Amino acid sequence: MASTIDPSVGKRTLRCAVIFLGPPGAGKGTQARRVSQVYGVPHLSTGDMLRDHISRQTELGRQAKPLMDRGALVPDELMLGMVDDRLSQPDCANGFVFDGFPRTLPQARDLDVILQRRGLGDPIVIHFAVDYEGLIRRLTGRRTCSIGGEIYNVYDHPPKVEGKCDQDGGELIQRHDDQPEVIRGRIEAYDRQTKPLVEYYAGRRVLRTVDASADMDLVTQAVMDILSAAALGK
Ligand code: AP5
């Protein structure tokens, strides 16, 4: 693998793209926030970027909203423009964690070109393999801090004070697309359009898999082990 990671404790550096691949509710956002903190690289959630466009009522947000409301994917050309813009910002120069991108084969192929152009080489792709049965519970129970984005779950990972973030006291909100009927559409979209990327990246020998049905901290350990092993060229 052409990626370069320095795993020295407390000062880890990452000079590559890390891609988290997995269905809605697999825990990509939860783990991406942790990796971002440990490695000091940006957590790039294309879902969060789109929700930001919607709240700012941009043209992109206007086009994305009806698709997201029914769990469908946003067209590739809109996604690629948004991602390429974000990667041109200086904080992405030394690597980043993608959560929710790429999601189609054209997105994956175009991302390969962008990464080569930016001198970042092959990505490390971590597949979050998860038991689908638990996904509805995870997603309907999810609450997200409106200030810092910390992710909770009212059933399994509740805040200390109901409705308030433990870290900054921000109001916890529920995403519009975390309704059971929309969740089913999102899972279908994943199976049809995104799951083929598992094979694509396995064929390129950059895919690693974690058991994302496991306890959150065990998943974190597995992800960190993969990133450390990549540094040693394993
Ligand atoms: P996006 O925002 O990316 O949503 P998603 O992929 O459906 O993933 P989620 O954010 O729902 O789940 P997650 O895996 O991050 O889980 P989380 O860590 O939060 O996309 C939304 C929409 O935007 C798409 O439907 C599409 O329309 C559009 N879009 C985005 N990117 C696009 C692209 N590239 N192309 C086209 N369209 C795009 O965890 C979920 C819950 O589970 C939380 O409550 C958490 O506490 C809990 N949890 C996490 N891990 C565990 C664990 N190990 N055990 C128990 N509970 C856990």
mmCIF file of C-alpha atoms and ligand atoms in Angstrom:
data_model
loop_
_atom_site.group_PDB
_atom_site.id
_atom_site.type_symbol
_atom_site.label_atom_id
_atom_site.label_comp_id
_atom_site.label_asym_id
_atom_site.label_seq_id
_atom_site.Cartn_x
_atom_site.Cartn_y
_atom_site.Cartn_z
ATOM 1 C CA MET A 1 0.000 0.000 0.000
ATOM 2 C CA ALA A 2 1.440 3.394 -0.977
ATOM 3 C CA SER A 3 0.056 5.249 2.046
ATOM 4 C CA THR A 4 2.281 6.705 4.771
ATOM 5 C CA ILE A 5 1.176 6.696 8.401
ATOM 6 C CA ASP A 6 3.333 7.478 11.415
ATOM 7 C CA PRO A 7 1.764 5.643 14.353
ATOM 8 C CA SER A 8 3.862 7.270 17.096
ATOM 9 C CA VAL A 9 1.681 7.475 20.188
ATOM 10 C CA GLY A 10 -0.090 10.813 20.712
ATOM 11 C CA LYS A 11 1.409 12.280 17.547
ATOM 12 C CA ARG A 12 0.020 10.116 14.822
ATOM 13 C CA THR A 13 0.143 11.487 11.337
ATOM 14 C CA LEU A 14 -1.661 10.349 8.264
ATOM 15 C CA ARG A 15 -0.815 11.223 4.698
ATOM 16 C CA CYS A 16 -3.448 9.395 2.739
ATOM 17 C CA ALA A 17 -7.156 9.146 2.224
ATOM 18 C CA VAL A 18 -9.047 6.829 4.544
ATOM 19 C CA ILE A 19 -12.441 5.741 3.249
ATOM 20 C CA PHE A 20 -15.153 4.304 5.498
ATOM 21 C CA LEU A 21 -17.512 2.137 3.496
ATOM 22 C CA GLY A 22 -20.671 0.648 4.954
ATOM 23 C CA PRO A 23 -24.454 0.896 5.096
ATOM 24 C CA PRO A 24 -26.413 3.620 6.875
ATOM 25 C CA GLY A 25 -25.973 3.268 10.631
ATOM 26 C CA ALA A 26 -22.878 1.063 10.407
ATOM 27 C CA GLY A 27 -21.017 3.557 12.619
ATOM 28 C CA LYS A 28 -18.924 5.357 9.984
ATOM 29 C CA GLY A 29 -19.541 8.829 11.429
ATOM 30 C CA THR A 30 -18.924 7.715 15.017
ATOM 31 C CA GLN A 31 -15.571 6.145 14.114
ATOM 32 C CA ALA A 32 -14.543 8.894 11.679
ATOM 33 C CA ARG A 33 -14.836 11.464 14.472
ATOM 34 C CA ARG A 34 -12.509 9.369 16.632
ATOM 35 C CA VAL A 35 -9.913 8.854 13.897
ATOM 36 C CA SER A 36 -10.055 12.548 13.072
ATOM 37 C CA GLN A 37 -9.277 13.427 16.704
ATOM 38 C CA VAL A 38 -6.406 10.937 17.035
ATOM 39 C CA TYR A 39 -4.772 11.770 13.704
ATOM 40 C CA GLY A 40 -5.693 15.470 13.528
ATOM 41 C CA VAL A 41 -7.065 15.131 9.997
ATOM 42 C CA PRO A 42 -10.442 16.353 8.748
ATOM 43 C CA HIS A 43 -13.503 14.141 8.907
ATOM 44 C CA LEU A 44 -15.222 14.623 5.564
ATOM 45 C CA SER A 45 -18.857 13.544 5.762
ATOM 46 C CA THR A 46 -20.556 14.192 2.431
ATOM 47 C CA GLY A 47 -23.917 13.810 4.193
ATOM 48 C CA ASP A 48 -22.986 16.630 6.615
ATOM 49 C CA MET A 49 -21.753 18.781 3.725
ATOM 50 C CA LEU A 50 -25.062 18.301 1.904
ATOM 51 C CA ARG A 51 -27.084 19.038 5.059
ATOM 52 C CA ASP A 52 -25.054 22.240 5.438
ATOM 53 C CA HIS A 53 -25.940 23.211 1.855
ATOM 54 C CA ILE A 54 -29.603 22.534 2.617
ATOM 55 C CA SER A 55 -29.552 24.695 5.745
ATOM 56 C CA ARG A 56 -27.829 27.521 3.818
ATOM 57 C CA GLN A 57 -30.395 27.099 1.016
ATOM 58 C CA THR A 58 -27.778 26.928 -1.733
ATOM 59 C CA GLU A 59 -28.592 25.700 -5.249
ATOM 60 C CA LEU A 60 -26.859 22.389 -4.462
ATOM 61 C CA GLY A 61 -28.915 22.056 -1.280
ATOM 62 C CA ARG A 62 -32.110 22.748 -3.220
ATOM 63 C CA GLN A 63 -31.296 19.928 -5.657
ATOM 64 C CA ALA A 64 -30.149 17.491 -2.972
ATOM 65 C CA LYS A 65 -33.009 17.874 -0.487
ATOM 66 C CA PRO A 66 -35.808 15.974 -2.268
ATOM 67 C CA LEU A 67 -33.414 13.101 -3.029
ATOM 68 C CA MET A 68 -32.121 12.884 0.549
ATOM 69 C CA ASP A 69 -35.671 13.083 1.906
ATOM 70 C CA ARG A 70 -36.470 9.805 0.188
ATOM 71 C CA GLY A 71 -33.114 8.126 0.782
ATOM 72 C CA ALA A 72 -31.869 8.354 -2.822
ATOM 73 C CA LEU A 73 -28.330 9.302 -3.795
ATOM 74 C CA VAL A 74 -27.413 12.760 -5.065
ATOM 75 C CA PRO A 75 -26.072 12.714 -8.684
ATOM 76 C CA ASP A 76 -22.376 11.963 -9.095
ATOM 77 C CA GLU A 77 -21.479 15.195 -10.871
ATOM 78 C CA LEU A 78 -22.845 17.294 -7.982
ATOM 79 C CA MET A 79 -20.993 15.174 -5.419
ATOM 80 C CA LEU A 80 -17.684 15.248 -7.270
ATOM 81 C CA GLY A 81 -17.700 19.030 -7.651
ATOM 82 C CA MET A 82 -18.446 19.469 -3.944
ATOM 83 C CA VAL A 83 -15.756 16.979 -2.871
ATOM 84 C CA ASP A 84 -13.060 18.327 -5.189
ATOM 85 C CA ASP A 85 -13.685 21.847 -3.799
ATOM 86 C CA ARG A 86 -13.378 20.588 -0.230
ATOM 87 C CA LEU A 87 -10.152 18.673 -0.956
ATOM 88 C CA SER A 88 -8.543 21.813 -2.332
ATOM 89 C CA GLN A 89 -8.647 23.385 1.144
ATOM 90 C CA PRO A 90 -5.306 23.409 2.994
ATOM 91 C CA ASP A 91 -6.440 21.232 5.924
ATOM 92 C CA CYS A 92 -6.802 18.267 3.535
ATOM 93 C CA ALA A 93 -3.180 18.357 2.374
ATOM 94 C CA ASN A 94 -2.057 15.675 4.842
ATOM 95 C CA GLY A 95 -4.911 13.240 4.552
ATOM 96 C CA PHE A 96 -8.522 12.960 5.625
ATOM 97 C CA VAL A 97 -11.232 10.481 6.513
ATOM 98 C CA PHE A 98 -14.147 10.080 4.128
ATOM 99 C CA ASP A 99 -17.445 9.042 5.664
ATOM 100 C CA GLY A 100 -20.088 8.480 2.981
ATOM 101 C CA PHE A 101 -17.935 8.998 -0.102
ATOM 102 C CA PRO A 102 -17.473 7.456 -2.623
ATOM 103 C CA ARG A 103 -20.862 5.786 -2.954
ATOM 104 C CA THR A 104 -20.942 4.752 -6.617
ATOM 105 C CA LEU A 105 -18.395 3.272 -9.005
ATOM 106 C CA PRO A 106 -18.081 6.521 -11.014
ATOM 107 C CA GLN A 107 -17.413 8.393 -7.742
ATOM 108 C CA ALA A 108 -14.741 5.831 -6.796
ATOM 109 C CA ARG A 109 -13.016 6.031 -10.173
ATOM 110 C CA ASP A 110 -13.035 9.830 -10.186
ATOM 111 C CA LEU A 111 -11.739 9.894 -6.626
ATOM 112 C CA ASP A 112 -8.801 7.715 -7.695
ATOM 113 C CA VAL A 113 -7.887 10.348 -10.288
ATOM 114 C CA ILE A 114 -8.242 13.176 -7.752
ATOM 115 C CA LEU A 115 -6.043 11.352 -5.199
ATOM 116 C CA GLN A 116 -3.322 10.682 -7.768
ATOM 117 C CA ARG A 117 -3.438 14.322 -8.879
ATOM 118 C CA ARG A 118 -3.057 15.443 -5.268
ATOM 119 C CA GLY A 119 -0.161 13.043 -4.648
ATOM 120 C CA LEU A 120 -2.037 11.037 -2.016
ATOM 121 C CA GLY A 121 -1.655 7.608 -3.637
ATOM 122 C CA ASP A 122 -3.880 4.656 -2.797
ATOM 123 C CA PRO A 123 -6.588 5.069 -0.159
ATOM 124 C CA ILE A 124 -7.048 2.813 2.855
ATOM 125 C CA VAL A 125 -10.615 1.550 2.580
ATOM 126 C CA ILE A 126 -12.279 0.167 5.697
ATOM 127 C CA HIS A 127 -15.451 -1.817 5.124
ATOM 128 C CA PHE A 128 -17.888 -1.684 8.056
ATOM 129 C CA ALA A 129 -19.520 -5.118 7.831
ATOM 130 C CA VAL A 130 -22.648 -5.042 9.963
ATOM 131 C CA ASP A 131 -25.703 -7.119 10.757
ATOM 132 C CA TYR A 132 -28.579 -5.278 9.017
ATOM 133 C CA GLU A 133 -31.073 -6.271 11.715
ATOM 134 C CA GLY A 134 -29.750 -3.697 14.166
ATOM 135 C CA LEU A 135 -29.644 -0.775 11.732
ATOM 136 C CA ILE A 136 -33.205 0.521 12.173
ATOM 137 C CA ARG A 137 -32.737 0.656 15.956
ATOM 138 C CA ARG A 138 -29.391 2.435 15.620
ATOM 139 C CA LEU A 139 -30.748 5.010 13.170
ATOM 140 C CA THR A 140 -34.122 5.735 14.780
ATOM 141 C CA GLY A 141 -32.290 6.111 18.109
ATOM 142 C CA ARG A 142 -29.588 8.421 16.772
ATOM 143 C CA ARG A 143 -29.394 12.007 18.034
ATOM 144 C CA THR A 144 -26.684 14.446 16.917
ATOM 145 C CA CYS A 145 -25.387 17.549 18.680
ATOM 146 C CA SER A 146 -26.434 20.692 16.807
ATOM 147 C CA ILE A 147 -23.187 22.447 17.842
ATOM 148 C CA GLY A 148 -20.254 19.999 17.721
ATOM 149 C CA GLY A 149 -21.817 17.066 15.856
ATOM 150 C CA GLU A 150 -21.242 14.490 18.635
ATOM 151 C CA ILE A 151 -23.314 11.367 17.930
ATOM 152 C CA TYR A 152 -25.544 9.698 20.563
ATOM 153 C CA ASN A 153 -28.130 6.962 20.661
ATOM 154 C CA VAL A 154 -31.150 7.180 22.947
ATOM 155 C CA TYR A 155 -31.166 3.387 23.418
ATOM 156 C CA ASP A 156 -27.513 2.389 23.577
ATOM 157 C CA HIS A 157 -25.392 5.520 23.998
ATOM 158 C CA PRO A 158 -27.557 8.184 25.652
ATOM 159 C CA PRO A 159 -26.344 11.596 26.851
ATOM 160 C CA LYS A 160 -26.142 12.205 30.619
ATOM 161 C CA VAL A 161 -28.918 14.828 30.372
ATOM 162 C CA GLU A 162 -31.734 14.020 27.968
ATOM 163 C CA GLY A 163 -31.610 16.148 24.796
ATOM 164 C CA LYS A 164 -28.277 17.846 25.685
ATOM 165 C CA CYS A 165 -24.760 17.119 24.471
ATOM 166 C CA ASP A 166 -22.369 15.992 27.242
ATOM 167 C CA GLN A 167 -19.507 17.921 25.651
ATOM 168 C CA ASP A 168 -20.918 21.371 24.888
ATOM 169 C CA GLY A 169 -24.546 21.347 26.094
ATOM 170 C CA GLY A 170 -25.806 21.669 22.493
ATOM 171 C CA GLU A 171 -29.334 20.608 21.637
ATOM 172 C CA LEU A 172 -29.533 17.058 20.292
ATOM 173 C CA ILE A 173 -31.448 16.744 17.038
ATOM 174 C CA GLN A 174 -32.865 13.876 15.021
ATOM 175 C CA ARG A 175 -32.089 13.718 11.286
ATOM 176 C CA HIS A 176 -35.048 14.009 8.886
ATOM 177 C CA ASP A 177 -33.952 10.868 7.039
ATOM 178 C CA ASP A 178 -33.858 8.721 10.200
ATOM 179 C CA GLN A 179 -37.505 7.650 9.763
ATOM 180 C CA PRO A 180 -38.052 3.899 9.170
ATOM 181 C CA GLU A 181 -39.460 4.272 5.625
ATOM 182 C CA VAL A 182 -36.582 6.537 4.516
ATOM 183 C CA ILE A 183 -34.037 4.272 6.224
ATOM 184 C CA ARG A 184 -35.309 1.353 4.122
ATOM 185 C CA GLY A 185 -34.761 3.439 0.954
ATOM 186 C CA ARG A 186 -31.232 4.339 2.078
ATOM 187 C CA ILE A 187 -30.385 0.683 2.732
ATOM 188 C CA GLU A 188 -31.726 -0.274 -0.705
ATOM 189 C CA ALA A 189 -29.646 2.477 -2.319
ATOM 190 C CA TYR A 190 -26.593 1.167 -0.459
ATOM 191 C CA ASP A 191 -27.151 -2.409 -1.606
ATOM 192 C CA ARG A 192 -27.730 -1.421 -5.210
ATOM 193 C CA GLN A 193 -25.228 1.401 -5.767
ATOM 194 C CA THR A 194 -22.574 1.343 -3.032
ATOM 195 C CA LYS A 195 -22.037 -2.310 -2.099
ATOM 196 C CA PRO A 196 -20.289 -3.023 -5.453
ATOM 197 C CA LEU A 197 -17.451 -0.824 -4.172
ATOM 198 C CA VAL A 198 -16.494 -3.581 -1.720
ATOM 199 C CA GLU A 199 -15.492 -5.745 -4.669
ATOM 200 C CA TYR A 200 -13.911 -2.805 -6.507
ATOM 201 C CA TYR A 201 -11.580 -1.973 -3.619
ATOM 202 C CA ALA A 202 -10.932 -5.621 -2.730
ATOM 203 C CA GLY A 203 -9.746 -6.108 -6.314
ATOM 204 C CA ARG A 204 -7.315 -3.248 -5.821
ATOM 205 C CA ARG A 205 -6.086 -4.826 -2.549
ATOM 206 C CA VAL A 206 -6.773 -1.729 -0.459
ATOM 207 C CA LEU A 207 -9.812 -3.076 1.404
ATOM 208 C CA ARG A 208 -9.859 -4.027 5.080
ATOM 209 C CA THR A 209 -12.952 -5.200 6.958
ATOM 210 C CA VAL A 210 -14.084 -4.602 10.535
ATOM 211 C CA ASP A 211 -16.970 -6.214 12.416
ATOM 212 C CA ALA A 212 -19.142 -3.124 12.827
ATOM 213 C CA SER A 213 -21.795 -5.017 14.823
ATOM 214 C CA ALA A 214 -19.354 -5.164 17.728
ATOM 215 C CA ASP A 215 -19.241 -2.731 20.636
ATOM 216 C CA MET A 216 -18.246 0.804 19.589
ATOM 217 C CA ASP A 217 -14.900 0.772 21.412
ATOM 218 C CA LEU A 218 -13.974 -2.603 19.906
ATOM 219 C CA VAL A 219 -14.699 -1.189 16.453
ATOM 220 C CA THR A 220 -12.458 1.780 17.255
ATOM 221 C CA GLN A 221 -9.667 -0.581 18.295
ATOM 222 C CA ALA A 222 -10.026 -2.573 15.066
ATOM 223 C CA VAL A 223 -9.924 0.594 12.955
ATOM 224 C CA MET A 224 -6.880 1.960 14.795
ATOM 225 C CA ASP A 225 -5.113 -1.396 14.409
ATOM 226 C CA ILE A 226 -5.687 -1.279 10.650
ATOM 227 C CA LEU A 227 -4.300 2.259 10.391
ATOM 228 C CA SER A 228 -1.259 1.380 12.517
ATOM 229 C CA ALA A 229 -0.615 -1.815 10.528
ATOM 230 C CA ALA A 230 -0.819 0.149 7.279
ATOM 231 C CA ALA A 231 1.996 2.332 8.592
ATOM 232 C CA LEU A 232 4.137 -0.766 8.987
ATOM 233 C CA GLY A 233 3.263 -1.941 5.474
ATOM 234 C CA LYS A 234 1.358 -5.035 6.672
HETATM 235 P P1 AP5 B 1 -24.977 10.190 5.200
HETATM 236 O O1 AP5 B 1 -25.137 11.347 6.097
HETATM 237 O O2 AP5 B 1 -23.633 9.831 4.702
HETATM 238 O O3 AP5 B 1 -25.691 8.956 5.878
HETATM 239 P P2 AP5 B 1 -25.399 7.358 5.784
HETATM 240 O O4 AP5 B 1 -24.325 6.899 4.919
HETATM 241 O O5 AP5 B 1 -26.751 6.817 5.513
HETATM 242 O O6 AP5 B 1 -24.807 7.011 7.118
HETATM 243 P P3 AP5 B 1 -25.247 7.471 8.495
HETATM 244 O O7 AP5 B 1 -24.687 8.817 8.813
HETATM 245 O O8 AP5 B 1 -26.744 7.338 8.638
HETATM 246 O O9 AP5 B 1 -24.647 6.316 9.408
HETATM 247 P P4 AP5 B 1 -23.189 6.092 10.021
HETATM 248 O O10 AP5 B 1 -22.621 4.855 9.434
HETATM 249 O O11 AP5 B 1 -22.356 7.333 9.929
HETATM 250 O O12 AP5 B 1 -23.588 5.791 11.510
HETATM 251 P P5 AP5 B 1 -23.350 6.637 12.859
HETATM 252 O O13 AP5 B 1 -21.911 6.615 13.242
HETATM 253 O O14 AP5 B 1 -24.015 7.976 12.798
HETATM 254 O O15 AP5 B 1 -25.874 10.389 3.852
HETATM 255 C C1 AP5 B 1 -27.178 10.923 3.938
HETATM 256 C C2 AP5 B 1 -27.695 11.145 2.520
HETATM 257 O O16 AP5 B 1 -26.861 12.104 1.830
HETATM 258 C C3 AP5 B 1 -27.699 9.916 1.601
HETATM 259 O O17 AP5 B 1 -28.873 9.124 1.788
HETATM 260 C C4 AP5 B 1 -27.641 10.571 0.207
HETATM 261 O O18 AP5 B 1 -28.913 11.047 -0.166
HETATM 262 C C5 AP5 B 1 -26.726 11.763 0.443
HETATM 263 N N1 AP5 B 1 -25.302 11.470 0.163
HETATM 264 C C6 AP5 B 1 -24.281 11.517 1.064
HETATM 265 N N2 AP5 B 1 -23.124 11.192 0.479
HETATM 266 C C7 AP5 B 1 -23.414 10.919 -0.829
HETATM 267 C C8 AP5 B 1 -22.626 10.489 -1.942
HETATM 268 N N3 AP5 B 1 -21.305 10.258 -1.815
HETATM 269 N N4 AP5 B 1 -23.247 10.312 -3.131
HETATM 270 C C9 AP5 B 1 -24.575 10.537 -3.276
HETATM 271 N N5 AP5 B 1 -25.377 10.932 -2.261
HETATM 272 C C10 AP5 B 1 -24.798 11.125 -1.037
HETATM 273 O O19 AP5 B 1 -24.127 5.703 13.909
HETATM 274 C C11 AP5 B 1 -25.527 5.531 13.817
HETATM 275 C C12 AP5 B 1 -26.081 5.245 15.212
HETATM 276 O O20 AP5 B 1 -25.557 4.006 15.675
HETATM 277 C C13 AP5 B 1 -25.685 6.301 16.261
HETATM 278 O O21 AP5 B 1 -26.780 6.508 17.138
HETATM 279 C C14 AP5 B 1 -24.510 5.650 17.012
HETATM 280 O O22 AP5 B 1 -24.438 6.073 18.340
HETATM 281 C C15 AP5 B 1 -24.831 4.182 16.889
HETATM 282 N N6 AP5 B 1 -23.643 3.309 16.790
HETATM 283 C C16 AP5 B 1 -22.512 3.544 16.074
HETATM 284 N N7 AP5 B 1 -21.652 2.527 16.206
HETATM 285 C C17 AP5 B 1 -22.260 1.620 17.028
HETATM 286 C C18 AP5 B 1 -21.867 0.353 17.552
HETATM 287 N N8 AP5 B 1 -20.695 -0.195 17.244
HETATM 288 N N9 AP5 B 1 -22.727 -0.284 18.361
HETATM 289 C C19 AP5 B 1 -23.955 0.257 18.675
HETATM 290 N N10 AP5 B 1 -24.376 1.462 18.214
HETATM 291 C C20 AP5 B 1 -23.535 2.120 17.397
#
